[in-house]
């Protein structure tokens, strides 16, 4: 049995106007939660769809659970679970019916009750799909991805559009899936989600993997592990004069000044003194460690949310 | 087994969709009841004539009114003032008034068709009443009998309408319940969700087709029963031939739905494309009325669309108990459409 749940090399996909995936290599170990992090349009979903067998790649090799699509399509389908970015169901199907129906498509299936319990939808088991909240629909979609007791689970932006509470509850389910020994591959453009859930991740932009590793590795690769933030009440002032005075680069983001630094301890007194003399009208000072967001910013010069 | 489950699930979910149930089962029956009753067969519709009450009835007035009674007219006697009010409201098609030596007749220019017909009837009645007054022999009228095109027993409008509704049902089943539904499945990603399971996709489609077939069968049986119980109309031909025609039509419109669905990426585009076929067929193929008065080129071009020849064959069997030998050409057109659409569907049908 292969050690890797997924191994891909040189995966490429050209769409009429854009090279969506421009040569991606990935190794995902069994039992880990692996994240593809990147902004919208980075090629995450196209990569996932090629792995799931929904889109044919132009070139590249893929091994899924040691199998390949050409020879073992039907077996791969039986052993993977897929949650698409949006799951469309009949308005008037109930979660119990949907799970039973889809379970029937597989050689072996978990019971609807067991799955509903897992995603905490037992009390909505017989409600029409259209009456579920966004978070409940998303949890049902997740349960449907688990209906065949899959070894490898794909989740495409599982929490996009959900409120914080619904996200937390979905994260809980993902952790449970991992604890059952399944491999999970998920895409997200939330760096906090990637940090909270993923054992390892790959950061993607413009169809390429920029870097991969554990969240801690990626952050420590940055030469600047800390960021000092000055917040302003309604719009940050122009930074040029102050930048020269301080001798450090400042990044303006919304109503924040962000000052990346390897050594916040020595920067802070200088900064406060200079701010005093220059009468910079800041509201608060905040020192935080660098996040995946900073890694992405550092690598691309752009924010994930842009 | 999988197919059977898929089929049952289609029915279960369908039975929860009240709007779809209404449009498929109740609506055609309501159409039949509504129009069938309005144009209830047997007696010709009565033409109403407003008669302005003169101050003094003369013998010529009496003779005319008496003769009019023998014609399919409904006489509304009103005072000059009431008659004027009714005329001003636009409700009167024809109004007659007695003058010292003759009559005066007004025809509403908005209701020309009905008015002219009524006016002719009144003219006839006038001639007859004149002859009577002068003691001359009465002019003879040509006897009229009512027959269906195939010389079967006199049929009413419901008998004409019922096969038309059966055709409409097939067309909306194919274009909407099959074509539109599959476009929306593709658009919303329902096919993609199925594609990541090991279910062979043909099972899904076949389950859908079997469901639509049973729906059509039930619809047809409902309409035939209502036609028989309410209007006393029934299939004059063999049920075998009726079934043959219906099966050809079902195949044709179902294939058309699948074929059309491959030309649209969104439901909006599909609605535009399908309406381009649906409305011309609905209005020009003789569902509700014949196209006798339409220009020749229009009548001939409509034959090229499948609904018109299909309805001709269906009515020949249902209303006249005819064999299909004279409709081979028409049914051939339907079969050609079926084959072309089926080929297109197989070649172009997309899941994503």
Short mmCIF file of N, CA, C and O in Angstrom, two decimals, chain A residues 8-9 24-28 32 34-37 199-204 208-219 221 292 295 299:
data_model
loop_
_atom_site.label_atom_id
_atom_site.label_comp_id
_atom_site.label_asym_id
_atom_site.label_seq_id
_atom_site.Cartn_x
_atom_site.Cartn_y
_atom_site.Cartn_z
N UNK A 8 1.11 13.94 -7.35
CA UNK A 8 0.94 14.48 -8.70
C UNK A 8 2.21 15.20 -9.13
O UNK A 8 2.94 15.78 -8.33
N UNK A 9 2.46 15.12 -10.43
CA UNK A 9 3.66 15.71 -11.01
C UNK A 9 3.31 16.43 -12.30
O UNK A 9 2.68 15.85 -13.18
N UNK A 24 1.80 21.66 -11.59
CA UNK A 24 1.72 21.54 -10.13
C UNK A 24 2.25 20.16 -9.71
O UNK A 24 1.90 19.15 -10.30
N UNK A 25 3.10 20.14 -8.70
CA UNK A 25 3.57 18.90 -8.07
C UNK A 25 3.04 18.89 -6.64
O UNK A 25 3.17 19.89 -5.95
N UNK A 26 2.49 17.76 -6.21
CA UNK A 26 2.03 17.67 -4.81
C UNK A 26 2.24 16.26 -4.30
O UNK A 26 2.09 15.30 -5.04
N UNK A 27 2.60 16.16 -3.02
CA UNK A 27 2.61 14.87 -2.33
C UNK A 27 1.76 15.02 -1.09
O UNK A 27 2.01 15.91 -0.28
N UNK A 28 0.77 14.17 -0.93
CA UNK A 28 -0.06 14.21 0.27
C UNK A 28 0.05 12.86 0.96
O UNK A 28 -0.19 11.82 0.34
N UNK A 32 -3.17 12.77 6.69
CA UNK A 32 -2.98 14.18 7.02
C UNK A 32 -4.08 15.05 6.41
O UNK A 32 -4.78 14.63 5.48
N UNK A 34 -4.41 18.20 4.28
CA UNK A 34 -3.55 18.98 3.41
C UNK A 34 -4.35 20.13 2.81
O UNK A 34 -5.46 19.93 2.32
N UNK A 35 -3.81 21.33 2.87
CA UNK A 35 -4.55 22.50 2.39
C UNK A 35 -3.93 23.10 1.14
O UNK A 35 -2.72 23.15 1.01
N UNK A 36 -4.82 23.52 0.22
CA UNK A 36 -4.37 24.35 -0.90
C UNK A 36 -4.88 25.75 -0.59
O UNK A 36 -6.08 26.00 -0.58
N UNK A 37 -3.93 26.65 -0.32
CA UNK A 37 -4.30 28.01 0.09
C UNK A 37 -3.97 28.95 -1.04
O UNK A 37 -2.90 28.85 -1.64
N UNK A 199 -2.35 20.10 8.48
CA UNK A 199 -1.04 19.62 8.91
C UNK A 199 0.03 20.18 7.99
O UNK A 199 1.09 20.60 8.42
N UNK A 200 -0.28 20.15 6.72
CA UNK A 200 0.64 20.74 5.74
C UNK A 200 -0.19 21.48 4.71
O UNK A 200 -1.37 21.18 4.51
N UNK A 201 0.45 22.42 4.03
CA UNK A 201 -0.30 23.12 2.99
C UNK A 201 0.61 23.61 1.89
O UNK A 201 1.83 23.72 2.06
N UNK A 202 -0.02 23.88 0.76
CA UNK A 202 0.70 24.46 -0.37
C UNK A 202 0.03 25.78 -0.68
O UNK A 202 -1.19 25.87 -0.71
N UNK A 203 0.86 26.82 -0.86
CA UNK A 203 0.30 28.12 -1.21
C UNK A 203 0.34 28.26 -2.73
O UNK A 203 1.39 28.07 -3.35
N UNK A 204 -0.82 28.53 -3.33
CA UNK A 204 -0.92 28.61 -4.79
C UNK A 204 -1.23 30.02 -5.24
O UNK A 204 -1.96 30.75 -4.58
N UNK A 208 0.31 28.09 -9.92
CA UNK A 208 1.56 27.43 -9.48
C UNK A 208 1.60 27.32 -7.97
O UNK A 208 1.00 28.12 -7.26
N UNK A 209 2.34 26.30 -7.49
CA UNK A 209 2.58 26.20 -6.05
C UNK A 209 3.78 27.08 -5.73
O UNK A 209 4.86 26.88 -6.26
N UNK A 210 3.57 28.08 -4.87
CA UNK A 210 4.67 28.98 -4.52
C UNK A 210 5.58 28.33 -3.50
O UNK A 210 6.79 28.45 -3.56
N UNK A 211 4.96 27.70 -2.52
CA UNK A 211 5.75 27.07 -1.46
C UNK A 211 4.87 26.08 -0.74
O UNK A 211 3.65 26.20 -0.78
N UNK A 212 5.46 25.07 -0.10
CA UNK A 212 4.63 24.18 0.71
C UNK A 212 5.37 23.75 1.96
O UNK A 212 6.59 23.90 2.07
N UNK A 213 4.64 23.23 2.94
CA UNK A 213 5.22 22.82 4.21
C UNK A 213 4.18 22.90 5.30
O UNK A 213 3.00 23.13 5.02
N UNK A 214 4.59 22.70 6.55
CA UNK A 214 3.65 22.87 7.65
C UNK A 214 3.46 24.37 7.85
O UNK A 214 4.32 25.17 7.47
N UNK A 215 2.34 24.77 8.45
CA UNK A 215 2.14 26.21 8.69
C UNK A 215 3.32 26.83 9.44
O UNK A 215 3.79 27.91 9.08
N UNK A 216 3.83 26.13 10.45
CA UNK A 216 4.94 26.69 11.24
C UNK A 216 6.18 26.87 10.37
O UNK A 216 6.86 27.90 10.44
N UNK A 217 6.47 25.87 9.52
CA UNK A 217 7.62 25.98 8.62
C UNK A 217 7.51 27.18 7.71
O UNK A 217 8.46 27.93 7.52
N UNK A 218 6.32 27.34 7.13
CA UNK A 218 6.13 28.43 6.17
C UNK A 218 6.34 29.78 6.83
O UNK A 218 6.94 30.68 6.26
N UNK A 219 5.83 29.89 8.07
CA UNK A 219 5.97 31.17 8.76
C UNK A 219 7.42 31.42 9.16
O UNK A 219 7.93 32.53 9.01
N UNK A 221 9.94 30.44 7.65
CA UNK A 221 10.74 30.76 6.47
C UNK A 221 10.83 32.27 6.26
O UNK A 221 11.75 32.78 5.63
N UNK A 292 0.14 33.18 8.02
CA UNK A 292 0.20 32.73 6.63
C UNK A 292 -0.15 33.86 5.67
O UNK A 292 0.33 33.92 4.55
N UNK A 295 2.89 35.48 4.93
CA UNK A 295 3.70 34.67 4.03
C UNK A 295 3.25 34.92 2.59
O UNK A 295 4.05 35.14 1.70
N UNK A 299 5.25 36.68 -0.45
CA UNK A 299 5.58 35.94 -1.66
C UNK A 299 5.05 36.61 -2.92
O UNK A 299 5.61 36.47 -3.99
#
